[in-house]
PDB file of C-alpha atoms in Angstrom:
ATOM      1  CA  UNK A 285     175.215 -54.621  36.027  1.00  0.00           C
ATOM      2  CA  UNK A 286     175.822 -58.955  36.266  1.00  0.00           C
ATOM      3  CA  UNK A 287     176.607 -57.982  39.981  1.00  0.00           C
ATOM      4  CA  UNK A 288     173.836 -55.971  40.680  1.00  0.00           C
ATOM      5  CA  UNK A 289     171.823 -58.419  39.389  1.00  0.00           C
ATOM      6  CA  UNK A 290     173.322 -61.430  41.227  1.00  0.00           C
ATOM      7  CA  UNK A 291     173.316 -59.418  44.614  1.00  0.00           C
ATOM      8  CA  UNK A 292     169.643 -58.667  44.532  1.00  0.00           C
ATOM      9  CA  UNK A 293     169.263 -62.511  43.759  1.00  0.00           C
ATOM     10  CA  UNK A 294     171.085 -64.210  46.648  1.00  0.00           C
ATOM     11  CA  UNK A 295     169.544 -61.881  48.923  1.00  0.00           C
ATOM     12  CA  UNK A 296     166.383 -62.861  48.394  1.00  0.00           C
ATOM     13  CA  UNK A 297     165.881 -65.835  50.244  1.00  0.00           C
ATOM     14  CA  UNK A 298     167.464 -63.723  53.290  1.00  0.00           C
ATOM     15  CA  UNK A 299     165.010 -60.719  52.670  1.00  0.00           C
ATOM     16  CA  UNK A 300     162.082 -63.016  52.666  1.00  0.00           C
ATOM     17  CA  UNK A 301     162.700 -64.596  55.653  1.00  0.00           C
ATOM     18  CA  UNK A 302     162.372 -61.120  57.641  1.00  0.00           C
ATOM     19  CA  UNK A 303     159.448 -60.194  54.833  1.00  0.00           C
ATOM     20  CA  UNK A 304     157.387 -63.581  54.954  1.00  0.00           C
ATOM     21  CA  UNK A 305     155.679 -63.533  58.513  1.00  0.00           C
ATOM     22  CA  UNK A 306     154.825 -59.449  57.977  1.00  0.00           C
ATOM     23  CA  UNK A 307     153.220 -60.288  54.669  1.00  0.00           C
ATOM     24  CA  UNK A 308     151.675 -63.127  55.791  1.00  0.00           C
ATOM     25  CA  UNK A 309     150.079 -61.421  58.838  1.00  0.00           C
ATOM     26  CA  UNK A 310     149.002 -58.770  56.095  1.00  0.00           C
ATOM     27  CA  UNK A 311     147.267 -60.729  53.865  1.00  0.00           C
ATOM     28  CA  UNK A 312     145.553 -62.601  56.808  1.00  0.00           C
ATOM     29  CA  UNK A 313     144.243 -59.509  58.008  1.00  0.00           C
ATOM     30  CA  UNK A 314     143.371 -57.716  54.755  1.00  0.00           C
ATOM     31  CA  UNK A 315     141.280 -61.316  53.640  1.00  0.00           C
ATOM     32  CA  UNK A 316     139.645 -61.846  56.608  1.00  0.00           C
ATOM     33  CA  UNK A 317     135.906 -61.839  56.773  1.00  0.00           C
ATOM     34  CA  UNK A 318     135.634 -62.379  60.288  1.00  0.00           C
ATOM     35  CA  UNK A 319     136.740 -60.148  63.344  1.00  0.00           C
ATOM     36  CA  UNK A 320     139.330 -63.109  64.332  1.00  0.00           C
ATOM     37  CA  UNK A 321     142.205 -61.778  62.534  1.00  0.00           C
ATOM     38  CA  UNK A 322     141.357 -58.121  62.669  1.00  0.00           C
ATOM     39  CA  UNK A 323     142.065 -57.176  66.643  1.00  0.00           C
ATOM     40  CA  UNK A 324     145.784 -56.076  65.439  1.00  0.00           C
ATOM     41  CA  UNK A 325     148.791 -57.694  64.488  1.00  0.00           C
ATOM     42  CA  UNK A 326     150.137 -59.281  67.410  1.00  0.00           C
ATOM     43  CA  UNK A 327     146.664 -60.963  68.246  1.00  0.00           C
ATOM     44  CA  UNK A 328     147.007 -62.213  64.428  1.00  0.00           C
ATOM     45  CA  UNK A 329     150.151 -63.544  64.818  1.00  0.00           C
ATOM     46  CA  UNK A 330     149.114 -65.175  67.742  1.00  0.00           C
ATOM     47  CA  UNK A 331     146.372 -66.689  66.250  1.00  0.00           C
ATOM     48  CA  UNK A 332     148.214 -67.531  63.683  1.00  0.00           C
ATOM     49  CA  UNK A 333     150.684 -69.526  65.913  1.00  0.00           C
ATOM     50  CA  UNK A 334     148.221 -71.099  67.867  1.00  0.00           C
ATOM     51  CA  UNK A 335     146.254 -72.836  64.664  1.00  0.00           C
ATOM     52  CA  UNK A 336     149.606 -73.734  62.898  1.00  0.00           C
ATOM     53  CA  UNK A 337     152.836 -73.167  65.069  1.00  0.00           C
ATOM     54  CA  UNK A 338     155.170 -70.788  64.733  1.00  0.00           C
ATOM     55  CA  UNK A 339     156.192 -72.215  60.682  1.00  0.00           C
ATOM     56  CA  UNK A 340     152.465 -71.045  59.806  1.00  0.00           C
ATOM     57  CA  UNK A 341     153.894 -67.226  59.753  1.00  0.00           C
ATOM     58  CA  UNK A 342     156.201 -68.587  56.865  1.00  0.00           C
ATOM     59  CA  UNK A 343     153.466 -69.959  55.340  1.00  0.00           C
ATOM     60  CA  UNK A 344     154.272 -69.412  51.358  1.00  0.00           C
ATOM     61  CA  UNK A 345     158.027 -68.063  52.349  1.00  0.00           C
ATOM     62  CA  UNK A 346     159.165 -70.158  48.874  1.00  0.00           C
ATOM     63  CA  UNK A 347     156.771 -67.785  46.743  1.00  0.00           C
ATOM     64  CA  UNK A 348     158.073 -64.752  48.512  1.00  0.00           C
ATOM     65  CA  UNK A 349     161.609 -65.598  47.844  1.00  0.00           C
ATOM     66  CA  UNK A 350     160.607 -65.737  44.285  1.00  0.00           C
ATOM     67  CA  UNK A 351     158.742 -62.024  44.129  1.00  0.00           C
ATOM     68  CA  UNK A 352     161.645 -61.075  45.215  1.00  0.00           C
ATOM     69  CA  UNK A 353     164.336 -63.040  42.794  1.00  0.00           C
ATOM     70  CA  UNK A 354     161.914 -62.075  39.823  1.00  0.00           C
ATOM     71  CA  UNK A 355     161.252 -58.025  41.081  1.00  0.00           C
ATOM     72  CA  UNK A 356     164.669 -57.260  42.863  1.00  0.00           C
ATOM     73  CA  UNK A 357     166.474 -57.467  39.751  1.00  0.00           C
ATOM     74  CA  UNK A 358     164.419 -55.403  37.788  1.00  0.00           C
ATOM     75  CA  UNK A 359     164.539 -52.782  40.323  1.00  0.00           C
ATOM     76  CA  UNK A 360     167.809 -52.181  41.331  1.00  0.00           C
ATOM     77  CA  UNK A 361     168.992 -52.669  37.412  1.00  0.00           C
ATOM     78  CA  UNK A 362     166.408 -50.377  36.251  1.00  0.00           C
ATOM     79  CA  UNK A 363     166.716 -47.346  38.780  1.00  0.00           C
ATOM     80  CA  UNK A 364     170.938 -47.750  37.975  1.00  0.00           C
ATOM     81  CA  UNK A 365     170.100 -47.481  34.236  1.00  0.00           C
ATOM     82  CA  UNK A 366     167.834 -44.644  34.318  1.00  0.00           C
ATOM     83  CA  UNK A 367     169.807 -42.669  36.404  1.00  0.00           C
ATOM     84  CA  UNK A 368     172.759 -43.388  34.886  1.00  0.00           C
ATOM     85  CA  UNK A 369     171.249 -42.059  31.432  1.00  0.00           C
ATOM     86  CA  UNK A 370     169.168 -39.260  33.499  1.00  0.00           C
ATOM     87  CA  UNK A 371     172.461 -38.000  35.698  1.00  0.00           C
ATOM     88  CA  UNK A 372     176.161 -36.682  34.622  1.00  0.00           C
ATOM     89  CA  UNK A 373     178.745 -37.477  36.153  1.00  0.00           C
ATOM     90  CA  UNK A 374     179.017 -35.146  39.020  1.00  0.00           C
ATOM     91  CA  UNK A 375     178.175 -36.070  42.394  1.00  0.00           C
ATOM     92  CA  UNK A 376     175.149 -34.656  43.397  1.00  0.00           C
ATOM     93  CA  UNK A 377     172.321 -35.776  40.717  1.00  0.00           C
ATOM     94  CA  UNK A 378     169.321 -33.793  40.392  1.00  0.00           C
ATOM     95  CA  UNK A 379     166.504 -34.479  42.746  1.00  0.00           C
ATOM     96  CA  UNK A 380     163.728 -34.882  40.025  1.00  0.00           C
ATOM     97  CA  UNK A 381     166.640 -37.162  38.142  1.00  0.00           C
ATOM     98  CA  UNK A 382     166.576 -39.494  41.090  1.00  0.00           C
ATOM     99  CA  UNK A 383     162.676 -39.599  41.610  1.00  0.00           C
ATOM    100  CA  UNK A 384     162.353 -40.199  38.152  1.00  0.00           C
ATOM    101  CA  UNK A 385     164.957 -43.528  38.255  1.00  0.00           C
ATOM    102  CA  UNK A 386     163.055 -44.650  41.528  1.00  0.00           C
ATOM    103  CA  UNK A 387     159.781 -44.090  39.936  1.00  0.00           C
ATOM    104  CA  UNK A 388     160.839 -46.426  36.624  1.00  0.00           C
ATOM    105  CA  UNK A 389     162.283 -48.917  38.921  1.00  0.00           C
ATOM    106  CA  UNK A 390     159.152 -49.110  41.153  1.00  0.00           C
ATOM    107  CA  UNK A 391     157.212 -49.663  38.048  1.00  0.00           C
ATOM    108  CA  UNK A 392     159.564 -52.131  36.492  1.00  0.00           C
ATOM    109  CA  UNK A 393     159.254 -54.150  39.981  1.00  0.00           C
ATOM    110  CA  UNK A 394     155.276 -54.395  39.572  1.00  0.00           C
ATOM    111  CA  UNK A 395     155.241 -55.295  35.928  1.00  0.00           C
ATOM    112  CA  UNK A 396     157.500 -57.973  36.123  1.00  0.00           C
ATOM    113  CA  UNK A 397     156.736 -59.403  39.619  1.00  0.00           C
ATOM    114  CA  UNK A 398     152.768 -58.824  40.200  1.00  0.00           C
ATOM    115  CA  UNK A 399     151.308 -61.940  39.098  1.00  0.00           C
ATOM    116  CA  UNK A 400     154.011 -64.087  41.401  1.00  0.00           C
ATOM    117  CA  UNK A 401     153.190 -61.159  44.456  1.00  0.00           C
ATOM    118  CA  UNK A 402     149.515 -62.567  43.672  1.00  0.00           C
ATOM    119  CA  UNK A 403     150.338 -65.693  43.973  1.00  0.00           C
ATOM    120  CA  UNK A 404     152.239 -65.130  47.107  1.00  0.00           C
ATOM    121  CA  UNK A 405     149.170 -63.509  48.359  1.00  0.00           C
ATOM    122  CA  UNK A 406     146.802 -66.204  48.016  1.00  0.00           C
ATOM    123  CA  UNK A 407     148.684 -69.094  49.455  1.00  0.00           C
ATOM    124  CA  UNK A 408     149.338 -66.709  52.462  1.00  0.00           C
ATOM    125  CA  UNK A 409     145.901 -66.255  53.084  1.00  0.00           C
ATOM    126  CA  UNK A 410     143.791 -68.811  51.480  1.00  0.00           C
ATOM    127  CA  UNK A 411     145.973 -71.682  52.480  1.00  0.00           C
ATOM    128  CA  UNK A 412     146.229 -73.036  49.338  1.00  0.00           C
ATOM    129  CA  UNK A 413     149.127 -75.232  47.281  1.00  0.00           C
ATOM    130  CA  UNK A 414     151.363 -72.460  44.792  1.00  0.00           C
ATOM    131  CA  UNK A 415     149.640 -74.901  42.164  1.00  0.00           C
ATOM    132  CA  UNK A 416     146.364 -74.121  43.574  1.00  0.00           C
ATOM    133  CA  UNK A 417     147.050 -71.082  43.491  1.00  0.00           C
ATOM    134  CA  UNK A 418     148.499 -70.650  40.095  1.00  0.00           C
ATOM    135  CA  UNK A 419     146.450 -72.837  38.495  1.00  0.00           C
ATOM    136  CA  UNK A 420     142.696 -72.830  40.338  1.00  0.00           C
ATOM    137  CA  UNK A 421     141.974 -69.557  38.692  1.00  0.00           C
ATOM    138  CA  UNK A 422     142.203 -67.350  35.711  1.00  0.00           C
ATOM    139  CA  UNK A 423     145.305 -65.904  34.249  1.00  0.00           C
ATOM    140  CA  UNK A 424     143.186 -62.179  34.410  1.00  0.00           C
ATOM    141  CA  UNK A 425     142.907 -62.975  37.770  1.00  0.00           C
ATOM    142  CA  UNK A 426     146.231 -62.617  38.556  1.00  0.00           C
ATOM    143  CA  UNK A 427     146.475 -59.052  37.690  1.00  0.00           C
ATOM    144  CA  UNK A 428     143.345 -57.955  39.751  1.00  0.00           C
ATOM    145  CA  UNK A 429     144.792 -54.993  41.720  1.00  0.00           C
ATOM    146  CA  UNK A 430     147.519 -54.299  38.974  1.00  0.00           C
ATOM    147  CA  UNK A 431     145.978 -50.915  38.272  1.00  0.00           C
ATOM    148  CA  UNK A 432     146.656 -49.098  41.766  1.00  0.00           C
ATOM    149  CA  UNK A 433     149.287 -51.013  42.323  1.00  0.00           C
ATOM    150  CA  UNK A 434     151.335 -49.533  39.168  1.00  0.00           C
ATOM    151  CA  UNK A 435     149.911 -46.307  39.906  1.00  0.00           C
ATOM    152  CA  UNK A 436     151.011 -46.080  43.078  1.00  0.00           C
ATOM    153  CA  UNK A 437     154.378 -47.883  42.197  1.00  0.00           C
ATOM    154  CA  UNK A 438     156.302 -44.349  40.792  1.00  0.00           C
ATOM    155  CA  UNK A 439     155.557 -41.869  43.144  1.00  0.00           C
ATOM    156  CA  UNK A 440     156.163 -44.150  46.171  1.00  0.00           C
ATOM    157  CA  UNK A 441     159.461 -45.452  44.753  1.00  0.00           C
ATOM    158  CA  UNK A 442     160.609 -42.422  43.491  1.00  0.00           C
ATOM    159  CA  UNK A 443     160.156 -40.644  46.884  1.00  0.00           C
ATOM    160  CA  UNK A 444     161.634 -43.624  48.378  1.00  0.00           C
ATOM    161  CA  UNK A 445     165.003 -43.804  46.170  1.00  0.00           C
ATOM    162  CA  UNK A 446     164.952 -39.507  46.793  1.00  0.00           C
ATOM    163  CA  UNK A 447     165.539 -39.918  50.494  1.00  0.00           C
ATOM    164  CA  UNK A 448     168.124 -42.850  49.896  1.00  0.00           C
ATOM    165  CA  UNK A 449     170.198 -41.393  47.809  1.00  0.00           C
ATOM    166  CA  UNK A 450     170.021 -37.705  50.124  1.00  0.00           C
ATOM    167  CA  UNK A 451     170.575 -39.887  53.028  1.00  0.00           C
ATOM    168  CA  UNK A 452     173.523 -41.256  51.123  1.00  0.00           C
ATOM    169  CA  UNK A 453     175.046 -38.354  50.567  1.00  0.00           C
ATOM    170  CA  UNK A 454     174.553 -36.632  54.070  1.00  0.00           C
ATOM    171  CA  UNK A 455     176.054 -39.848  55.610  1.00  0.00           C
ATOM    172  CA  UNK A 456     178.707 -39.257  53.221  1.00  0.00           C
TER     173      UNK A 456
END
């Protein structure tokens, strides 16, 4: 379990650097009030670029490395838990077995890691300090969203860990 849990931490920082620029580009587009940033993605990131160089699509790349030390962990440990206690030892384990680990693990991710994802989220497209950020509002206001988010969370994660682990095993 330590290693699991050590792996999904030093791969964070490499992760985010691959995940920073798409969120960023995300939440530019999803907070913009304007038709500036909503032509597509490439004529966001080339606004983007333009207003702040090419660093601007890392813009809050620390915060994302730390959704991602904070909700990795909890994933990966949770989904090898659950189906550990879920599955026998044979080879092939059930397919509701591993939707069900995936679906705990997806949830585990949210409730642990959605108030730093908020954070991420606002200095990505408010352009605001992580103090700011943290800070400048209220604490209920960093769980606005949580609701879809952690209802969403199981059945996306569950299909998602389904096809890895099929994959897996075809590959195999």
């Amino acid at each position: 379990m330590s290693r699991v849990i050590i792996a999904a931490i030093l791969t964070a920082p490499i992760y985010a650097l691959v995940l920073t620029p798409v969120e960023r580009l995300k939440c530019t587009m999803q907070k913009s009030t304007t038709a500036e940033y909503k032509k597509g993605v490439f004529d966001c990131a080339s606004k983007v670029v333009q207003k702040e160089g090419v660093s601007g699509l890392w813009r809050g790349y620390s915060v994302t490395v730390m959704t991602r030390v904070i909700g990795s962990p909890a994933y990966f440990v949770v989904y090898d838990l659950v189906k550990a206690k879920l599955g026998d030892q044979s080879k092939e384990v059930a397919s509701w077995k591993l939707m069900a680990s995936g679906a705990a693990a997806g949830t585990a991710f949210f409730t642990v890691n959605y108030p730093v994802d908020c954070v991420k989220s606002r200095v990505q497209s408010m352009n605001i300090s992580v103090k700011r950020a943290i800070f400048g509002y209220s604490l209920k206001s960093l769980y606005r969203g949580f609701l879809p988010c952690i209802i969403r969370a199981p059945f996306a994660n569950g299909v998602a860990f389904l096809g890895f682990e099929k994959t897996v095993n075809v590959l195999s």
